[in-house]
PDB file of C-alpha atoms in Angstrom:
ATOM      1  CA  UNK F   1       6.690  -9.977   7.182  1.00 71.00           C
ATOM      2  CA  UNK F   2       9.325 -12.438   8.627  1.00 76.00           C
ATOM      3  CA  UNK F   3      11.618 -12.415   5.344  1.00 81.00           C
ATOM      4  CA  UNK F   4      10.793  -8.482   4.770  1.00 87.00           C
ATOM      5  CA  UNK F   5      13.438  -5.851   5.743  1.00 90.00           C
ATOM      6  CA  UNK F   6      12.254  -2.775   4.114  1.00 95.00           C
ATOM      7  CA  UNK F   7       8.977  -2.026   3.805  1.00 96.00           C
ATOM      8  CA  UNK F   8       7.208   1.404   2.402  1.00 98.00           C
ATOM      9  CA  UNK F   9       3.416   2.851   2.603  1.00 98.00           C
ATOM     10  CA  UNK F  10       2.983   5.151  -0.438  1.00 98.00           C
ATOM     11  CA  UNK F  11      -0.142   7.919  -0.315  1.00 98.00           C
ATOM     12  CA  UNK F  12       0.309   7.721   3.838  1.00 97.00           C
ATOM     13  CA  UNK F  13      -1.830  10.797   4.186  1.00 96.00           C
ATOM     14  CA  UNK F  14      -1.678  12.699   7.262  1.00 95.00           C
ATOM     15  CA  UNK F  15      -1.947  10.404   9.923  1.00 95.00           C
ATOM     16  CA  UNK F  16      -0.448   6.615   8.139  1.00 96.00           C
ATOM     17  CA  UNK F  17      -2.643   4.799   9.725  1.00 92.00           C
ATOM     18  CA  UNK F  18      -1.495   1.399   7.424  1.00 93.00           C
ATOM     19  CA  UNK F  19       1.850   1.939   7.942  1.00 95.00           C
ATOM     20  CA  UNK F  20       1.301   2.404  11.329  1.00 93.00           C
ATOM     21  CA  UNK F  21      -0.520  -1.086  11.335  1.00 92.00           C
ATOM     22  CA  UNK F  22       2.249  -2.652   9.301  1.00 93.00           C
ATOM     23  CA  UNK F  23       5.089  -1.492  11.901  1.00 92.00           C
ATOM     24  CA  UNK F  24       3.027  -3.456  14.721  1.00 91.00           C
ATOM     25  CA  UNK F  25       3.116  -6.192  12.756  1.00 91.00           C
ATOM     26  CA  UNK F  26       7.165  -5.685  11.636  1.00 91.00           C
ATOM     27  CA  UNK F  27       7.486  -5.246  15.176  1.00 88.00           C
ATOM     28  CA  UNK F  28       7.045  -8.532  16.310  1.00 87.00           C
ATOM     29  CA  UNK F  29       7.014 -10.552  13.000  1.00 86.00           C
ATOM     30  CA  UNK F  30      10.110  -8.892  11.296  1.00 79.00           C
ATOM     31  CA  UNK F  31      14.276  -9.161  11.299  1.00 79.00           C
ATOM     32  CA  UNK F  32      15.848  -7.014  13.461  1.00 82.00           C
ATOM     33  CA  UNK F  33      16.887  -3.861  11.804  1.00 84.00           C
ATOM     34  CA  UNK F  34      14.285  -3.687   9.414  1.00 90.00           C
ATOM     35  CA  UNK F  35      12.767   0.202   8.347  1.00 93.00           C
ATOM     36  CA  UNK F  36       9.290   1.242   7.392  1.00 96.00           C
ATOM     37  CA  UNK F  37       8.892   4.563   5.464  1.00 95.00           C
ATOM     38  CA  UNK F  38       6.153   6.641   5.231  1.00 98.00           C
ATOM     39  CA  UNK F  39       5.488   8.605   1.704  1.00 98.00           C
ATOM     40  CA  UNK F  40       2.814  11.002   0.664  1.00 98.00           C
ATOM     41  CA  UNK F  41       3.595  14.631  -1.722  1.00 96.00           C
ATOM     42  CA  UNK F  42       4.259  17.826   0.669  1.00 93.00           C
ATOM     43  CA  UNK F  43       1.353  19.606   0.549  1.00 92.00           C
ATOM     44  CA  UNK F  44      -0.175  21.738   2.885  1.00 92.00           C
ATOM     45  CA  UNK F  45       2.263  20.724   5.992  1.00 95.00           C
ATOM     46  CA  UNK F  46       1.115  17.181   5.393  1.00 97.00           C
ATOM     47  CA  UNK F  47       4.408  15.562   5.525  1.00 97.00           C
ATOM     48  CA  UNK F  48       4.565  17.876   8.851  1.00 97.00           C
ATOM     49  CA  UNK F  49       1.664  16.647  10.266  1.00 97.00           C
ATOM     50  CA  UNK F  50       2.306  12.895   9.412  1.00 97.00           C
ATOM     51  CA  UNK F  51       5.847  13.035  11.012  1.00 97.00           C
ATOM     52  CA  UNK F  52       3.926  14.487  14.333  1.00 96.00           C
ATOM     53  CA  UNK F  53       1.304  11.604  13.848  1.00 95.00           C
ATOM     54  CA  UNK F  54       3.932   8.811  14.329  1.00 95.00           C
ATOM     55  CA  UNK F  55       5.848  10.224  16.684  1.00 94.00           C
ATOM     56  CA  UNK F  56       2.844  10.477  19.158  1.00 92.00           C
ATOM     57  CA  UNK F  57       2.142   6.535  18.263  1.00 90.00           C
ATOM     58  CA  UNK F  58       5.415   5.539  18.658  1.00 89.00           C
ATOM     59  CA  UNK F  59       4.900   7.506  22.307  1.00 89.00           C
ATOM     60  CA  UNK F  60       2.301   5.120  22.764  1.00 87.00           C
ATOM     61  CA  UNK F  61       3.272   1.864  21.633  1.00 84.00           C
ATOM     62  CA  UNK F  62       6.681   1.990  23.267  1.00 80.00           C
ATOM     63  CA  UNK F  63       5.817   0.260  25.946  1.00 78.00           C
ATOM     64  CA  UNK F  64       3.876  -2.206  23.687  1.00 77.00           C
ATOM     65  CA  UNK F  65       6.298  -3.365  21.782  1.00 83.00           C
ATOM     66  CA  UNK F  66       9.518  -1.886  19.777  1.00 82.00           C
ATOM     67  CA  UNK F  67       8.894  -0.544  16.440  1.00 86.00           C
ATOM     68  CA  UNK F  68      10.755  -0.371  13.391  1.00 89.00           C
ATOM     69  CA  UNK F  69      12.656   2.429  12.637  1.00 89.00           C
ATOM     70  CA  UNK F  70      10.324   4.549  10.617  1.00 94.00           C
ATOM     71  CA  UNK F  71      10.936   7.226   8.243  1.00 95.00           C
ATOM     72  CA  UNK F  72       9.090   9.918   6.506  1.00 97.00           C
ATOM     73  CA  UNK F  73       9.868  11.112   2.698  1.00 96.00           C
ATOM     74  CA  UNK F  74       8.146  13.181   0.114  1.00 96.00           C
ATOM     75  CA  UNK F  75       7.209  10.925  -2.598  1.00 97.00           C
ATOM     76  CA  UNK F  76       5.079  12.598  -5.995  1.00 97.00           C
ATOM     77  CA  UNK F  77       4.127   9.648  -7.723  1.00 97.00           C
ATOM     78  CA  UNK F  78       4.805  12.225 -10.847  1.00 96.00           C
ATOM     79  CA  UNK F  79       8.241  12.468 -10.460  1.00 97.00           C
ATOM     80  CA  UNK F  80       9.636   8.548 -11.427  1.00 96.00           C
ATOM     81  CA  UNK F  81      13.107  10.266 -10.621  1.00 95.00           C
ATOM     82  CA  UNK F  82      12.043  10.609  -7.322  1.00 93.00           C
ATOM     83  CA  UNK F  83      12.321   7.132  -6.439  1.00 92.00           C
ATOM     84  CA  UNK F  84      16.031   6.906  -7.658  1.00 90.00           C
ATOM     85  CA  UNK F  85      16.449   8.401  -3.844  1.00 90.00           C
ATOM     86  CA  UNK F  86      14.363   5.262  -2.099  1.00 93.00           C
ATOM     87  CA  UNK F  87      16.185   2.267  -0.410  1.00 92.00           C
ATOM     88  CA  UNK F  88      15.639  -0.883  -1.831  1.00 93.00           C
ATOM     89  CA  UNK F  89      12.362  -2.185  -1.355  1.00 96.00           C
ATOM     90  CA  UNK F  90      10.415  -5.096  -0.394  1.00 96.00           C
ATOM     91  CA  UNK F  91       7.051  -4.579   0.272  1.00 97.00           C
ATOM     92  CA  UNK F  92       4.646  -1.562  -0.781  1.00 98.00           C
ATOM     93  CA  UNK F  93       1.660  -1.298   1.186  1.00 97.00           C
ATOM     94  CA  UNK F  94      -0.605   1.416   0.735  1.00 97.00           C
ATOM     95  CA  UNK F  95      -4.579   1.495   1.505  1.00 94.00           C
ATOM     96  CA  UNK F  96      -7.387   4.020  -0.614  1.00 94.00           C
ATOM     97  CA  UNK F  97      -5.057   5.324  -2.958  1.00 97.00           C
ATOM     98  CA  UNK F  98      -7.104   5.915  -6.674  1.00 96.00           C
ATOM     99  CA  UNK F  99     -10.269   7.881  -6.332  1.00 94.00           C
ATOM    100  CA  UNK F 100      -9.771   9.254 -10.140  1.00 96.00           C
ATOM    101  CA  UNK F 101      -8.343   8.951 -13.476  1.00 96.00           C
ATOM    102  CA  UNK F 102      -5.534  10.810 -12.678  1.00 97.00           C
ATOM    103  CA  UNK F 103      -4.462   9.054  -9.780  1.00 97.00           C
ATOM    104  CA  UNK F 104      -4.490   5.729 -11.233  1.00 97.00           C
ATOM    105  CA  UNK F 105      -2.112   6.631 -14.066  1.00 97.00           C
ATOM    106  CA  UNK F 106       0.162   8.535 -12.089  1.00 97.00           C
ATOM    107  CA  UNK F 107      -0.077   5.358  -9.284  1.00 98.00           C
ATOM    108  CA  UNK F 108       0.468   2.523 -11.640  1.00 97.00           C
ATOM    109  CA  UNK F 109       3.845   4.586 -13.352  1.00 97.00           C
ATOM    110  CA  UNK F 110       5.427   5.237 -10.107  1.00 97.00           C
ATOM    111  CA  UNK F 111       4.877   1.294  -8.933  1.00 97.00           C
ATOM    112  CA  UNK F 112       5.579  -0.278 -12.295  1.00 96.00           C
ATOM    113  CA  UNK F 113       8.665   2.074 -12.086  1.00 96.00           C
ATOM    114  CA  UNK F 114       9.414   0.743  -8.234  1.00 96.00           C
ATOM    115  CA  UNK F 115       8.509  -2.795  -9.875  1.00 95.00           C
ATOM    116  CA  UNK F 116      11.085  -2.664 -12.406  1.00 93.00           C
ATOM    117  CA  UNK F 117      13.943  -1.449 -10.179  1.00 93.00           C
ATOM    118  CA  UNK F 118      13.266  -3.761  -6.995  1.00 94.00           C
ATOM    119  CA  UNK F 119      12.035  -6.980  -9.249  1.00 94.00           C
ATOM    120  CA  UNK F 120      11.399  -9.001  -5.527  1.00 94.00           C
ATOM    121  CA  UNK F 121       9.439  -6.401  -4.615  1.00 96.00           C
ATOM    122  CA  UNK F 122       5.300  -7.014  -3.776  1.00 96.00           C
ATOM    123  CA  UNK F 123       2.740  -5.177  -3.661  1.00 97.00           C
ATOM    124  CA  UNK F 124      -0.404  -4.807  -1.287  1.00 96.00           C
ATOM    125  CA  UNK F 125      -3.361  -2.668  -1.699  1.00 96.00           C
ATOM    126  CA  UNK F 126      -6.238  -2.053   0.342  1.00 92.00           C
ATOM    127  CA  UNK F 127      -9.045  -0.188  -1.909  1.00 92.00           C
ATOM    128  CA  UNK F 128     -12.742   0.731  -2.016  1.00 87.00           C
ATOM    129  CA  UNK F 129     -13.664  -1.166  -5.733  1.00 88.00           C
ATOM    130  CA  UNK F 130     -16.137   1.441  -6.962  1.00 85.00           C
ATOM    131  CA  UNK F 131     -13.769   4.506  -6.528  1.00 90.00           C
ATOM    132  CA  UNK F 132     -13.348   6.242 -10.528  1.00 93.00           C
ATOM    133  CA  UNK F 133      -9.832   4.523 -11.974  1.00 96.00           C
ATOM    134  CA  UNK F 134      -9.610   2.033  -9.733  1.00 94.00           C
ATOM    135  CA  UNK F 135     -10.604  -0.564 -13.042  1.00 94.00           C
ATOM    136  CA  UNK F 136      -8.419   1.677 -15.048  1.00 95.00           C
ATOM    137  CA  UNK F 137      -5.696   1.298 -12.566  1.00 96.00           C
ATOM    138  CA  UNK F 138      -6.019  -3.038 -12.344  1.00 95.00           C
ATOM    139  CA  UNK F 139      -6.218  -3.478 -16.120  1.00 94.00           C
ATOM    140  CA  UNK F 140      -2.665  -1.686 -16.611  1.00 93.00           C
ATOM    141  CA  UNK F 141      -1.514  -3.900 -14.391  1.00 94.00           C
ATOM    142  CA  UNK F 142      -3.312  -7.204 -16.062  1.00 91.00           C
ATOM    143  CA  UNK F 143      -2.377  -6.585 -19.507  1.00 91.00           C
ATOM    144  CA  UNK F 144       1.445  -6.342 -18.567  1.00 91.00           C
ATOM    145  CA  UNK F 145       2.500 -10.143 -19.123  1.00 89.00           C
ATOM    146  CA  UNK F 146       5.459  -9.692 -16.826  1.00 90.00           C
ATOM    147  CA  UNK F 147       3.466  -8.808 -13.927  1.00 92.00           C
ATOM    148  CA  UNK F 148       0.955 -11.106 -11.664  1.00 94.00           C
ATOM    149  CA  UNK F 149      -2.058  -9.498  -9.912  1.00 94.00           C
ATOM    150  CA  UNK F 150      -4.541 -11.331  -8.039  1.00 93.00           C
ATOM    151  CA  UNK F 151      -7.894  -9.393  -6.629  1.00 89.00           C
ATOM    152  CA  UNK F 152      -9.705 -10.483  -3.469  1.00 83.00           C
ATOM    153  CA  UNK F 153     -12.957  -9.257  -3.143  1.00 71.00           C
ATOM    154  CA  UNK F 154     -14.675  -8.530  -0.966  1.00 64.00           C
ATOM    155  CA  UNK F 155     -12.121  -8.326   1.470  1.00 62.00           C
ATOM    156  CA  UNK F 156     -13.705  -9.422   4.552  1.00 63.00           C
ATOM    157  CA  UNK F 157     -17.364 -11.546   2.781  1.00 61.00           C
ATOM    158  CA  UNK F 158     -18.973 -11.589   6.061  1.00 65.00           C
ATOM    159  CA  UNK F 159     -18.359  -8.609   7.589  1.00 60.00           C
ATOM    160  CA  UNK F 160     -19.413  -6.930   4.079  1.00 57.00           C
ATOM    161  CA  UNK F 161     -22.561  -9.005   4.030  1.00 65.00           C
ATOM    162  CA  UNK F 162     -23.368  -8.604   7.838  1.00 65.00           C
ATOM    163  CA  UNK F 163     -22.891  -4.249   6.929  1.00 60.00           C
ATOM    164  CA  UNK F 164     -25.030  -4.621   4.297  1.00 62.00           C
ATOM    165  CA  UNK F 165     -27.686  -6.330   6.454  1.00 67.00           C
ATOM    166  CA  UNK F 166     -27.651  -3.530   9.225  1.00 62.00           C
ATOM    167  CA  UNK F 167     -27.912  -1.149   6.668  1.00 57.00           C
ATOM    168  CA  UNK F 168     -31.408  -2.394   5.089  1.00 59.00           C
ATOM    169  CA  UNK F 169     -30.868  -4.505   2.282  1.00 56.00           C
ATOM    170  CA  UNK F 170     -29.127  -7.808   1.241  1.00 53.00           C
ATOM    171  CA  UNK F 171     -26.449  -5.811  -1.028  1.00 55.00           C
ATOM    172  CA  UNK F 172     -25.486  -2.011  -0.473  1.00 49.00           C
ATOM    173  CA  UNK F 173     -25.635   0.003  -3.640  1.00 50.00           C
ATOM    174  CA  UNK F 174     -24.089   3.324  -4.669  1.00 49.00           C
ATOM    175  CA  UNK F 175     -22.933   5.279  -1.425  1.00 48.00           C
ATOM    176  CA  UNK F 176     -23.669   2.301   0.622  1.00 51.00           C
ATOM    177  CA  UNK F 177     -21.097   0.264  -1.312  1.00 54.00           C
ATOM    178  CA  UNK F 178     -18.048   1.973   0.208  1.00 57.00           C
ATOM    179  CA  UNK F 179     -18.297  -1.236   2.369  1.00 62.00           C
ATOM    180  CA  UNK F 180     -17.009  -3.093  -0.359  1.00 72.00           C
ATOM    181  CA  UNK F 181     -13.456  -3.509  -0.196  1.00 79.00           C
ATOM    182  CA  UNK F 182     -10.759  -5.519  -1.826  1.00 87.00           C
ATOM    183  CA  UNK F 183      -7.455  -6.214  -1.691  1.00 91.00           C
ATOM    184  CA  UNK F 184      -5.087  -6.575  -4.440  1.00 94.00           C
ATOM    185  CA  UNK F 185      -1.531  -8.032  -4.864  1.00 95.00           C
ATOM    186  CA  UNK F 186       1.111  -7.298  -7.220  1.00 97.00           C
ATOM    187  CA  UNK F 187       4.625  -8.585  -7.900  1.00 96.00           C
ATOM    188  CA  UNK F 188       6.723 -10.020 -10.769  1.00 95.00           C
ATOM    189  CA  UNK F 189       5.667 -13.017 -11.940  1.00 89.00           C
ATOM    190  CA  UNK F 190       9.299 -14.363 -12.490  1.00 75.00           C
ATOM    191  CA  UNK F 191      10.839 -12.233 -10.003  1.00 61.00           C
ATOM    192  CA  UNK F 192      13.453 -15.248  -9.624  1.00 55.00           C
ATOM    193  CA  UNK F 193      14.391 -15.182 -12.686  1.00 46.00           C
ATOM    194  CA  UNK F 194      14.708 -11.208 -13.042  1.00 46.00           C
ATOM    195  CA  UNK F 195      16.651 -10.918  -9.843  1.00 45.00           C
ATOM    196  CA  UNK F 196      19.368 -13.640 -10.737  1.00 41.00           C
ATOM    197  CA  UNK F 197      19.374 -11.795 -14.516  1.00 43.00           C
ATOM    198  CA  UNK F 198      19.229  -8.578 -13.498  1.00 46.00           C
ATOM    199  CA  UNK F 199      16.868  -8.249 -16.749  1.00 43.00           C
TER     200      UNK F 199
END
């Protein structure tokens, strides 16, 4: 986070909890003047209750430490227009995002969209690996020469295996493998390149 100005969680939910995390982090690891936005469709007051959400943290953490400014914005990962009103970008973060088909196609668009428009621009996502589309959602990713994506899995070995232990059995299966998490990284793989082309 020291070299990252901008930084934006995408499917924030009601409460952001990973962006959240991420501006404690910007606030003592980041530039000064760097932002943090907070995205997620407005639905149901959600955007409403998400704005409420940080403002009570930032309550909080004020005398903690001094966070980033932080915005909130409507972001419909349908609408690849949409992003045409988005700073530019250096880091996505974003944490349980595909839990269907649907969701991974509309997901992968709107980042390879972001992708192509900020080519320095990384990506970081936090995911339970058994959710439906979250394969679907990697392999458009992998089969898109242009773009690198690496997979670590589980995210945390130990304290997967140590959950699994408590829970009865040396590996959790089915339900019980919502312990399993991974973490997966995207960004151009000749981002260099791109940037000084502008191609």
């Amino acid at each position: 986070l020291t070299k990252v100005q901008t930084v934006m969680e995408i499917g924030s939910g009601a409460v952001g909890l990973s962006g959240l995390c991420v501006a404690v982090q910007m606030a003592y690891h980041s530039r000064k003047g760097s932002s943090l936005f907070l995205t997620d469709i407005q639905q149901d007051g959600l955007l409403e209750n998400l704005k409420q959400n940080v403002l009570l943290n930032q309550e909080n953490l004020q005398h903690l430490c001094r966070l980033p400014e932080i915005g909130i914005k409507e972001l419909d990962w349908t609408d690849l227009d949409a992003a045409a009103s988005l700073p530019t970008i250096d880091l996505i973060v974003g944490s349980e995002l595909i839990y269907s088909p649907e969701t991974a196609t509309s997901c992968s668009a709107m980042l390879q969209h972001l992708l192509r428009i900020n080519p320095l621009m990384q990506v970081v996502i936090v995911q339970v690996t058994d959710r439906p589309g979250w394969t679907d959602f990697l392999a458009q990713f992998e089969q898109m020469e242009q773009m690198e994506t690496r997979m670590l899995q589980p995210l945390f070995p130990e304290w997967h295996d140590e959950a699994c232990k408590l829970l009865g059995g040396k590996e959790a299966l089915g339900t019980m493998s919502r312990l399993d998490y991974g973490l997966c990284w995207i960004k151009n793989k000749n981002k260099n390149k791109i940037a000084a082309t502008g191609t």
